[in-house]
CSV table of C-alpha atoms in Angstrom, one decimal:
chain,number,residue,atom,x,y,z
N,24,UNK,CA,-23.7,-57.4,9.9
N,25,UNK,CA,-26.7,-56.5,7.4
N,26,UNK,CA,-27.8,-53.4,6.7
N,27,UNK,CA,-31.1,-54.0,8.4
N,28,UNK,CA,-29.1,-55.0,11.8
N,29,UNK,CA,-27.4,-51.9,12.2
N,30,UNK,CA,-30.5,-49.9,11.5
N,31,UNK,CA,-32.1,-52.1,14.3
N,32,UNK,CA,-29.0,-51.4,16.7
N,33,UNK,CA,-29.7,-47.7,16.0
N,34,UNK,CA,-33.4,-47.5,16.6
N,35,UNK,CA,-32.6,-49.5,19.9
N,36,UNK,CA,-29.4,-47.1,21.5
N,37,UNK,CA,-31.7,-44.1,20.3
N,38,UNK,CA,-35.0,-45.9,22.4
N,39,UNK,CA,-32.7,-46.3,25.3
N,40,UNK,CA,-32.8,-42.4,26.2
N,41,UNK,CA,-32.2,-38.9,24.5
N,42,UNK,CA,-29.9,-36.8,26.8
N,43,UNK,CA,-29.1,-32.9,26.5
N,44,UNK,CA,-26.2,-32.2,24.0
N,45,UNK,CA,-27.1,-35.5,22.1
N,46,UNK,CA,-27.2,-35.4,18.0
N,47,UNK,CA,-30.3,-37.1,16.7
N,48,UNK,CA,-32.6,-37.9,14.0
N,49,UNK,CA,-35.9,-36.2,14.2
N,50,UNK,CA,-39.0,-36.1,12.2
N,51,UNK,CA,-41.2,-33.1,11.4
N,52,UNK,CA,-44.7,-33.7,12.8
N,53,UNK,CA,-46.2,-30.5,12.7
N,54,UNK,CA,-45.6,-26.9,11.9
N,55,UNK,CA,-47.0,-24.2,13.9
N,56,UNK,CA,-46.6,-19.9,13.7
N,57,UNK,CA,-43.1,-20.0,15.3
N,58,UNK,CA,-42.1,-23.9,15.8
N,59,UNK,CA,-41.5,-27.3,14.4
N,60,UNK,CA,-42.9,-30.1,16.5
N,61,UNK,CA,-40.8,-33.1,15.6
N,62,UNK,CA,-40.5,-36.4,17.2
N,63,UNK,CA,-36.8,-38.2,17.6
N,64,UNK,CA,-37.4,-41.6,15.5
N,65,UNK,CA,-37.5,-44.6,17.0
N,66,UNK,CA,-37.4,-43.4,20.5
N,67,UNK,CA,-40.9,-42.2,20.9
N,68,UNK,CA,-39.6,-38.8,22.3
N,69,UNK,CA,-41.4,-35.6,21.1
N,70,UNK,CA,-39.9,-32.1,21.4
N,71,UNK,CA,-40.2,-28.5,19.8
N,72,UNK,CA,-37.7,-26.6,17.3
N,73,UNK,CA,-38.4,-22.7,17.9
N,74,UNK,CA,-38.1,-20.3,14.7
N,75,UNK,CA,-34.8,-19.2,15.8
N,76,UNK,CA,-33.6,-22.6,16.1
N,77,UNK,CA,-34.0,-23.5,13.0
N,78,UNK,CA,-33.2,-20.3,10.7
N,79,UNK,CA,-31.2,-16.8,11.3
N,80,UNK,CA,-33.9,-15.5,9.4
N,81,UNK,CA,-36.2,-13.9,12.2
N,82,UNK,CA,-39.1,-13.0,9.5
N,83,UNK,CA,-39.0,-16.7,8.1
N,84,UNK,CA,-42.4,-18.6,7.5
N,85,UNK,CA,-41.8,-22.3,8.6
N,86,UNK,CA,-44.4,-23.6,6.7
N,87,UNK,CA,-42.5,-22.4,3.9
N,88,UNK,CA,-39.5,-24.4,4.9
N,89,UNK,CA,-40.3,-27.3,6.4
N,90,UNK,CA,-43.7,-30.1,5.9
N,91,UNK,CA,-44.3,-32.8,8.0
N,92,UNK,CA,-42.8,-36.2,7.0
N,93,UNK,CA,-39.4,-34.4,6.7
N,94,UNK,CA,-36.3,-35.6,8.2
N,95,UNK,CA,-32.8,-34.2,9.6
N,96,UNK,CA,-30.5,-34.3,12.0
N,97,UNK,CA,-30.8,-32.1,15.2
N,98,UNK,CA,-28.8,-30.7,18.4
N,99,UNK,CA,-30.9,-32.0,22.0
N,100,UNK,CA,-31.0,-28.5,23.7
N,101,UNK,CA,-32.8,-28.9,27.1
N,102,UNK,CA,-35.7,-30.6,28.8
N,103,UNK,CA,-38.8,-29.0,29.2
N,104,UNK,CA,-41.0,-29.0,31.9
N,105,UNK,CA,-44.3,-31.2,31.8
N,106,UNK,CA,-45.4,-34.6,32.6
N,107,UNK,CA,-45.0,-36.4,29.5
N,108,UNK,CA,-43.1,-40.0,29.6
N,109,UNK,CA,-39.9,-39.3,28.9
N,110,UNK,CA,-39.9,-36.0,29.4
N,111,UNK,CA,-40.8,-33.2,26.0
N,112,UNK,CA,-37.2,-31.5,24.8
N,113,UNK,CA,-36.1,-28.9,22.9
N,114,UNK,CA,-34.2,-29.1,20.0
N,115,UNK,CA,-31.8,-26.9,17.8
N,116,UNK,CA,-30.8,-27.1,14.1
N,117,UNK,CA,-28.9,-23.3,13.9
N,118,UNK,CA,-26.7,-24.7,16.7
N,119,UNK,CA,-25.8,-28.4,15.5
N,120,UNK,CA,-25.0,-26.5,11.9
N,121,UNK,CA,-22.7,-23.9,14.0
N,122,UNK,CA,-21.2,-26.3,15.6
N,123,UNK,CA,-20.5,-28.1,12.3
N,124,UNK,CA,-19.0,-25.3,11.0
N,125,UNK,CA,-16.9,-24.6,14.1
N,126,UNK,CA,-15.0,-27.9,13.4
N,127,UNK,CA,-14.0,-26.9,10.0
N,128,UNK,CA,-13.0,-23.6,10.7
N,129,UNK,CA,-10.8,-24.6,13.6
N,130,UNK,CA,-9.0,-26.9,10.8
N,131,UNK,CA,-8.8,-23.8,8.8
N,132,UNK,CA,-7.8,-21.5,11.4
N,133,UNK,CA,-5.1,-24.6,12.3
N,134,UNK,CA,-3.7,-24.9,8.7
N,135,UNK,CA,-4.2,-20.4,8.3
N,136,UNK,CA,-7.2,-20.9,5.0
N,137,UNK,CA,-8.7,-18.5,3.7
N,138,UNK,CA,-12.6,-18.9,3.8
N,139,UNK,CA,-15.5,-16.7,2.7
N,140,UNK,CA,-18.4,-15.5,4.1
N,141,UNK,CA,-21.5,-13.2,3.4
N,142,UNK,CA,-21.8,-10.0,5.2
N,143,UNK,CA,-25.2,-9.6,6.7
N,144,UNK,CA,-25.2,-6.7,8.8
N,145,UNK,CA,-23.5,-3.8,10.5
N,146,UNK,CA,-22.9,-3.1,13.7
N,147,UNK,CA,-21.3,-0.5,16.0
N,148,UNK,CA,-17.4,-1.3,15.2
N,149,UNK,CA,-17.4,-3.6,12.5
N,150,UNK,CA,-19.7,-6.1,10.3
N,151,UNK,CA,-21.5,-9.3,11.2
N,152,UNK,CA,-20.3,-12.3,8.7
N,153,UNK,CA,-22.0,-15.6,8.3
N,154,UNK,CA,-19.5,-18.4,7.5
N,155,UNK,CA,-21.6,-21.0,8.9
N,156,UNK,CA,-22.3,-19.5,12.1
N,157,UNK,CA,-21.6,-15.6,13.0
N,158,UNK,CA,-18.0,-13.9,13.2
N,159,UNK,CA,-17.2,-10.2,13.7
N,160,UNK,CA,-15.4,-8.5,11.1
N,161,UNK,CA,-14.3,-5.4,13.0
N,162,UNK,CA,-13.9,-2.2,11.0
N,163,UNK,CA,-10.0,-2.1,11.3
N,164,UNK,CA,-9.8,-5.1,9.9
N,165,UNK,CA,-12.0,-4.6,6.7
N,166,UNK,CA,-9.2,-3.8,4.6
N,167,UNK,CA,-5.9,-2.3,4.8
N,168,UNK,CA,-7.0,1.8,4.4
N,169,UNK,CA,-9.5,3.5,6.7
N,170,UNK,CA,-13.4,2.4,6.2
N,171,UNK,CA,-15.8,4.8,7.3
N,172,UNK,CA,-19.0,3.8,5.3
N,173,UNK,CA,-19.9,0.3,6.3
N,174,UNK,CA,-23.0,-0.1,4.8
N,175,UNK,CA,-21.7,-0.6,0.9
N,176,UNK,CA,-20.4,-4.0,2.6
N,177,UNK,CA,-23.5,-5.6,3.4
N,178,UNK,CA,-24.6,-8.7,1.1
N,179,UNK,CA,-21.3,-8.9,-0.1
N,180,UNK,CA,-19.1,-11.9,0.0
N,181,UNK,CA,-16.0,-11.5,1.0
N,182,UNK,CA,-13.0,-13.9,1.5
N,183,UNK,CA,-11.1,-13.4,5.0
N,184,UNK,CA,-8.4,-14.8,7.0
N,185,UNK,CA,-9.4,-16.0,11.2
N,186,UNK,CA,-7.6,-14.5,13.6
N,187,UNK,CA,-9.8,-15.7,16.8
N,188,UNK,CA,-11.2,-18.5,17.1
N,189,UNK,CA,-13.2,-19.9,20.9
N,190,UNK,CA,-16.3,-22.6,20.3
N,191,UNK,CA,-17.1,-22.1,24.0
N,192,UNK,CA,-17.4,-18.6,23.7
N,193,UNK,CA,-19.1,-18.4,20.4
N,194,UNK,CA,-16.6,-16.2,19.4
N,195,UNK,CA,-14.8,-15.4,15.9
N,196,UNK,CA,-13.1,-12.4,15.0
N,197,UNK,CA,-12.3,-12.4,11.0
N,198,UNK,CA,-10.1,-10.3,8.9
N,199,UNK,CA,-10.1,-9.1,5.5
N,200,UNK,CA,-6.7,-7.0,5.5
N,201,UNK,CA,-4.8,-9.9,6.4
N,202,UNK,CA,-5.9,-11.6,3.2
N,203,UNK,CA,-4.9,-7.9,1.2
N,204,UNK,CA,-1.5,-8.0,2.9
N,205,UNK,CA,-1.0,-11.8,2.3
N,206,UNK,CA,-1.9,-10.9,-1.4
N,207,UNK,CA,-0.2,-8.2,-1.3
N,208,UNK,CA,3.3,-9.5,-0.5
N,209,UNK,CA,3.3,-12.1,-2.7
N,210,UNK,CA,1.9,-9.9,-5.7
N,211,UNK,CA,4.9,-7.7,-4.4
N,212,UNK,CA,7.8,-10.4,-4.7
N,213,UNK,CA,6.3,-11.1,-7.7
N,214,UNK,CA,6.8,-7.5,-9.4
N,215,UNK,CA,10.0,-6.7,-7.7
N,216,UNK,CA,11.7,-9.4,-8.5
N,217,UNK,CA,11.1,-8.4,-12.4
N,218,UNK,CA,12.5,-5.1,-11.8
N,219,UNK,CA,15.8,-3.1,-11.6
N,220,UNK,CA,16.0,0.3,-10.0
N,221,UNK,CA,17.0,2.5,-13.0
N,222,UNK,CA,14.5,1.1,-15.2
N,223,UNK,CA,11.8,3.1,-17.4
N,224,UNK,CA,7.7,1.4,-17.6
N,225,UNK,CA,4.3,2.1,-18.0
N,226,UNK,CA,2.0,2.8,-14.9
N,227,UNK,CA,-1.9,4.1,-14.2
N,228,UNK,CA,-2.4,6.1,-11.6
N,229,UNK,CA,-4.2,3.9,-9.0
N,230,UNK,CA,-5.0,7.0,-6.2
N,231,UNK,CA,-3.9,10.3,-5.2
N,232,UNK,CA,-3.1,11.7,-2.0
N,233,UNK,CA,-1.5,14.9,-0.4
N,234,UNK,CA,1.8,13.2,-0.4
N,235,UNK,CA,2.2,11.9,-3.8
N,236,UNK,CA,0.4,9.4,-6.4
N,237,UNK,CA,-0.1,5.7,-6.3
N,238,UNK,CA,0.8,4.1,-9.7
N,239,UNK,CA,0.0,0.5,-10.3
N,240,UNK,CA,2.8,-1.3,-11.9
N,241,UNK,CA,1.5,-4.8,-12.6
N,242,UNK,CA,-1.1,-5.2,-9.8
N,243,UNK,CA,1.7,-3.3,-7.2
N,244,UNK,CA,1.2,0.0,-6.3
N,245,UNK,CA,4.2,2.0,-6.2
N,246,UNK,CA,4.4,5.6,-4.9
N,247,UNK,CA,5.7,8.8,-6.7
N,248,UNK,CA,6.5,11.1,-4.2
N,249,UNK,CA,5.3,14.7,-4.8
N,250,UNK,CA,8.7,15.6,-5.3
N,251,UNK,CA,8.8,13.5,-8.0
N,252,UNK,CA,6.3,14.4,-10.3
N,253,UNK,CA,7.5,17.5,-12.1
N,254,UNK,CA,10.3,19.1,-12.1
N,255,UNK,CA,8.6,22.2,-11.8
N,256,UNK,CA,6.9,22.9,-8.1
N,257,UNK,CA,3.5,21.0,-7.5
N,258,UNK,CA,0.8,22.1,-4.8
N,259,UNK,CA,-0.9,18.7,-5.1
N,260,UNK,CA,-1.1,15.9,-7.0
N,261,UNK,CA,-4.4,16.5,-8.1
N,262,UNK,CA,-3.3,19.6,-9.9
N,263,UNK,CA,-1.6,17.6,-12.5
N,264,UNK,CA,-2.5,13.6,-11.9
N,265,UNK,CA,-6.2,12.4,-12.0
N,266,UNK,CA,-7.0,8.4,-11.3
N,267,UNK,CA,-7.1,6.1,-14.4
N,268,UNK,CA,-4.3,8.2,-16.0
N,269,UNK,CA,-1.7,6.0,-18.0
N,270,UNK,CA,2.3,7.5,-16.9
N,271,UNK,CA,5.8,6.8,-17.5
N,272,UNK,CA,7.5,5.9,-14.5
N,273,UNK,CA,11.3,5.4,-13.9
N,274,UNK,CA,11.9,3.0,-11.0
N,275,UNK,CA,14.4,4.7,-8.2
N,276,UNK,CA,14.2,2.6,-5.1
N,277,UNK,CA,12.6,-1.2,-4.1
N,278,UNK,CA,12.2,-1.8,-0.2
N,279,UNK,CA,12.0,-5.6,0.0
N,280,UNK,CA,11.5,-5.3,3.7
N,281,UNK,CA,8.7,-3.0,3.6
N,282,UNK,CA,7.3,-4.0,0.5
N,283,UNK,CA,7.6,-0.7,-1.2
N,284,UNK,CA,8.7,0.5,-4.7
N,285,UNK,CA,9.7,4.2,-5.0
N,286,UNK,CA,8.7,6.0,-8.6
N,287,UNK,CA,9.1,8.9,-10.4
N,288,UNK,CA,7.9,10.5,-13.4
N,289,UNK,CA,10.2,13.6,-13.9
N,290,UNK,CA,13.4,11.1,-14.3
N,291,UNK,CA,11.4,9.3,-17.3
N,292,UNK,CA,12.0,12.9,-18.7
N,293,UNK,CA,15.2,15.4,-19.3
N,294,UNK,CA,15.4,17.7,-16.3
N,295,UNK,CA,16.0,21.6,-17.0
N,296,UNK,CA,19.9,21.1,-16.6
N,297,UNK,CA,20.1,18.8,-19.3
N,298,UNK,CA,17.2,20.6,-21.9
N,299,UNK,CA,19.1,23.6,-20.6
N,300,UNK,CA,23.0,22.4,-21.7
N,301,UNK,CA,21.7,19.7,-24.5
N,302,UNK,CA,23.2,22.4,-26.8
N,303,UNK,CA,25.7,23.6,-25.0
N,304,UNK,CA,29.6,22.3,-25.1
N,305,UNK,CA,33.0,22.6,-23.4
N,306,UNK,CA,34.4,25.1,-25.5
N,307,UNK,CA,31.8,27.1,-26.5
N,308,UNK,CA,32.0,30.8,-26.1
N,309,UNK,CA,28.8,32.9,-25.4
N,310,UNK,CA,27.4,36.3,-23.6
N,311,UNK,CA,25.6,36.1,-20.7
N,312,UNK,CA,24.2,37.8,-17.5
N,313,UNK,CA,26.3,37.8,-13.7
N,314,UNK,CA,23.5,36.9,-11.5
N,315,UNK,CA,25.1,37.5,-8.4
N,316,UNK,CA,28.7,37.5,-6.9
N,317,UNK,CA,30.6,36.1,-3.8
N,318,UNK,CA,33.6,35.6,-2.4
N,319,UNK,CA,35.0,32.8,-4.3
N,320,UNK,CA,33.4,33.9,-8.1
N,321,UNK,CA,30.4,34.8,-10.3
N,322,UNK,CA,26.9,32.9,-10.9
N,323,UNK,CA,26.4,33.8,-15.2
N,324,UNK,CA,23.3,32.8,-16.6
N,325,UNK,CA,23.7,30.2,-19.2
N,326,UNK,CA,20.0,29.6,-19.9
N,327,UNK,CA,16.5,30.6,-18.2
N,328,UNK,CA,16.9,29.2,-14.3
N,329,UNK,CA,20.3,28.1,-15.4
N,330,UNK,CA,23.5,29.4,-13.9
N,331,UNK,CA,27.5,28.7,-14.4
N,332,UNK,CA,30.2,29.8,-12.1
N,333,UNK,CA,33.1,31.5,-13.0
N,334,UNK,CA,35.6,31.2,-10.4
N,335,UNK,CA,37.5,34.0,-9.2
N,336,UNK,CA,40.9,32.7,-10.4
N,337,UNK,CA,38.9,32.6,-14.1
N,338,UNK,CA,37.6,36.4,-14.1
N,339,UNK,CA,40.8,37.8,-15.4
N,340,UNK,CA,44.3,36.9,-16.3
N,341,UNK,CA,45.2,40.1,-13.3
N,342,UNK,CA,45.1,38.6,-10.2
N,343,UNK,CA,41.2,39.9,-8.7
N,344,UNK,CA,41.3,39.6,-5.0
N,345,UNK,CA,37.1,39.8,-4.7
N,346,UNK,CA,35.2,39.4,-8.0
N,347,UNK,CA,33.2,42.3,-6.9
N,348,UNK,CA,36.2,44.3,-7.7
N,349,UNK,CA,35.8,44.1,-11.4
N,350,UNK,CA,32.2,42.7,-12.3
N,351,UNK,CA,28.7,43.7,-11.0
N,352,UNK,CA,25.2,42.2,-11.1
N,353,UNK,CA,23.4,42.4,-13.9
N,354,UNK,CA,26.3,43.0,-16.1
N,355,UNK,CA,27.0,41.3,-19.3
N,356,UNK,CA,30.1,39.2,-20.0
N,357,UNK,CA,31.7,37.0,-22.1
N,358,UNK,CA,32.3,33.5,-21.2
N,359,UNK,CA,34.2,30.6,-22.5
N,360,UNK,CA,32.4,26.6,-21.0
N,361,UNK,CA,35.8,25.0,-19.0
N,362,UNK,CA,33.6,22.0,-18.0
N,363,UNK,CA,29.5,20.3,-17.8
N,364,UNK,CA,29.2,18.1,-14.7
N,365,UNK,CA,25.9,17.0,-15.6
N,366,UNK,CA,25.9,14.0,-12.5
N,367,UNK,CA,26.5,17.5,-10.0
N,368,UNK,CA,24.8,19.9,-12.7
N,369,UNK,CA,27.1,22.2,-12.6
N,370,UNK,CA,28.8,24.4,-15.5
N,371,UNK,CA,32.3,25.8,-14.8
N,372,UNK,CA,32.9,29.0,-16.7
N,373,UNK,CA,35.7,31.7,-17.8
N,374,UNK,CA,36.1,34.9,-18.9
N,375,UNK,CA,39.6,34.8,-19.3
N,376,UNK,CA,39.5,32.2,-21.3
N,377,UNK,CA,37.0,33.9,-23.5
N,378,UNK,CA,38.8,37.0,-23.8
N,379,UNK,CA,39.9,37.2,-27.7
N,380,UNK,CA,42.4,39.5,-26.7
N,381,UNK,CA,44.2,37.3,-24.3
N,382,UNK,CA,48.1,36.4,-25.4
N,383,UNK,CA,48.6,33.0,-26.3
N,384,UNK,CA,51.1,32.2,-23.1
N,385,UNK,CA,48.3,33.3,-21.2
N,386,UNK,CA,46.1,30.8,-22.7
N,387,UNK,CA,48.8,27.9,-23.1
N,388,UNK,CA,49.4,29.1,-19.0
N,389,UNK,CA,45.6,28.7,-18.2
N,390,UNK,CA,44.3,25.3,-16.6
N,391,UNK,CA,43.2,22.7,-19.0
N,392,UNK,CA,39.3,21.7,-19.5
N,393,UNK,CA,37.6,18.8,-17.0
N,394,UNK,CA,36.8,15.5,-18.9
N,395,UNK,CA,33.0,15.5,-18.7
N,396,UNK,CA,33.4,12.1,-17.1
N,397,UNK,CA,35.9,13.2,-14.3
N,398,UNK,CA,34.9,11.8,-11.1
N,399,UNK,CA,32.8,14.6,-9.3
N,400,UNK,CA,34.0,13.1,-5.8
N,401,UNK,CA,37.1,15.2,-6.9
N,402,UNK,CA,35.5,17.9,-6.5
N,403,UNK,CA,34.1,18.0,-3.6
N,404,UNK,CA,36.3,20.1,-1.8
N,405,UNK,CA,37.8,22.8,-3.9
N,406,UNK,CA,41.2,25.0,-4.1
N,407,UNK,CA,41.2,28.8,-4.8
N,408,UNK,CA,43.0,27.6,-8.1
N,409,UNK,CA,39.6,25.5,-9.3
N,410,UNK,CA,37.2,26.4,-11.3
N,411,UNK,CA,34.2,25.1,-9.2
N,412,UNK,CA,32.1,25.6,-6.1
N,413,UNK,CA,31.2,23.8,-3.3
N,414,UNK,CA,28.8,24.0,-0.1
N,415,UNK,CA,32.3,25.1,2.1
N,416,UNK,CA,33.1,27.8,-0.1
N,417,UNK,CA,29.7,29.0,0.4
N,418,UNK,CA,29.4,28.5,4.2
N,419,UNK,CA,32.6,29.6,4.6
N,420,UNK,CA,32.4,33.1,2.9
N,421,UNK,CA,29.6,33.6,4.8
N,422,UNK,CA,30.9,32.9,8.1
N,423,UNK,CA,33.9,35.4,7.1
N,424,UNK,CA,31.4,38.5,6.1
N,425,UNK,CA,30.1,38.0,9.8
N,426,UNK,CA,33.0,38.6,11.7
């Protein structure tokens, strides 16, 4: 069939009657303040296309837009009333565009695409998107922290997931903090699966909070606790972080299932403990301050915050039956390093052993020194004959000086 026929076959179904919710081809025959008078071609039907009809643009000049002679493709809205053969109808362009546009994103919405659209207003819980008709982009679903200033939004284009989608009801609800937490996970797989708790990289601080800092590690956002910033005490953050700042961060937990790294910056450097005993060895013999006293031994200051114990059965080669019998706070003694537990950080001390004056089957008599790499769970629960503490020892002298 020619080209001519099917244009022929055309003109004659469109002559044989326009009906309501019809798609046709109409031609602009005249523009007026407000409307486009078109007529369908080839059916001899005439109708009107209101302002609103044609453009979302409410301050539009349709003279500016359209001329007569021009052709396009338009939505049959209603009859209107009047005598004319054939009736007069009106027509819609916004509409038969909307509708358009509903059909593709349905296939999006059906195969989860991301699409963009341009924000063009604000209203009361959220903003008003055009993506080829209208959607609502409520405020909770701008982006994945709290938005209380919508107005930097508007004339911004934005790509966003659909999460509601009803033609019927010209309704479509969009989100934007899907799309970050899509983005988000996979940028997180990414990262994580590059890294190794334990290991030491480079980091800007991305934000601050009350609770800690956000460092970006390779588009990721990690989170140093507060707890982990210093080893010294910090108020907030802010007191010692600003945004932008370039860190060290050592890498000490990775959540897979919450998509979370955990950071710190004091591990990335020597804690008190270890600047505190860097000089210090098993063996070495020095003066220092008793602290305080309990039940099972003495707390001697090794270095400035840093204390040893010397356990009771290590005061003296006499047998001492409460430390407090033969040493006070505040006094100075000599001590002797039996072991540096720098896993537990904790320094086991004698004065026994540091007593010059000590015979030699005292000293051949006297326990042996700890391996620095002795397993600390060994520890855990001391004898009166060890030269450690633990949290029973403690607890348990205490519960003793109530009764």
């Amino acid at each position: 069939m020619s080209e001519n026929s099917n244009q022929f076959l055309d003109a004659l179904k469109q002559m044989q009657g326009v009906e309501v919710g019809d798609i046709v081809d109409v031609e602009v025959l005249d523009v007026e303040d407000g409307q486009i008078n078109v007529g369908v071609v080839n059916a001899g039907v005439e109708g009107v296309i209101t302002r609103r009809e044609y453009t979302s643009d409410r301050n539009a000049d349709l003279r500016d837009l359209v001329k007569p002679g021009d052709k396009f493709k338009a939505l049959v809205l209603r009859r209107a009333g009047g005598d004319k053969e054939n009736g007069e109808f009106f027509f819609s362009v916004t509409r038969l565009k909307e509708r358009e546009a509903y059909d593709k994103l349905q296939k999006d919405f059906e195969e989860g695409n991301a699409i963009e659209g341009t924000v063009t207003s604000s209203v009361r819980g959220g903003l008003l998107v055009d993506v080829g008709t209208r959607g609502f982009l409520p405020a909770s679903l701008i982006s994945n922290r709290y938005v209380s200033d919508l107005k930097p939004y508007i004339g911004k284009t934005m790509k966003l997931k659909i999460t509601e989608i009803d033609p019927n009801k010209n309704r479509l609800i969009l989100s934007h903090k899907d799309l970050i937490e899509e983005e988000r996970e996979e940028a997180f797989d990414k990262v994580a699966s590059q890294l190794v708790v334990g290991d030491v990289i480079e980091g800007k601080v991305s934000r601050l909070t009350n609770f800690g800092a956000f460092i970006d590690v390779g588009g990721v956002d990690g989170l140093v606790h507060i707890s982990e910033i210093s080893y010294k005490h910090v108020d907030k953050p802010s007191d010692v972080l600003k945004a932008g700042q370039d860190v060290k961060v050592k890498v000490i937990g990775i959540d897979d299932d919450r998509h979370r790294i955990s950071l710190s910056i004091k591990q990335t450097e020597p804690s008190p403990f270890e600047q505190a005993t860097a000089d210090l060895n098993e063996g070495d013999v020095f003066e220092g301050e008793v602290k305080s006293l309990t039940n099972f031994g003495a707390f001697v200051e090794v270095a400035d915050g840093i204390q040893g114990l010397v356990h009771v059965s290590e005061i003296s080669n006499k047998h001492v039956d409460k430390p407090s019998d033969v040493l006070k706070v505040d006094q100075t003694v000599k001590v002797k390093v039996l072991n540096i537990d720098p896993s537990d950080r904790r320094i086991s001390l004698s004065i026994k052993a540091a007593d010059s004056n000590a015979s030699s089957s005292d000293n051949h008599s006297s326990r042996p020194r700890r391996s620095r790499n002795e397993n600390s769970v060994n520890n855990k629960y001391m004898g009166d004959n060890d030269n450690g503490f633990a949290l029973g020892d403690i607890i348990g002298d205490q519960l003793k000086d109530r009764k």
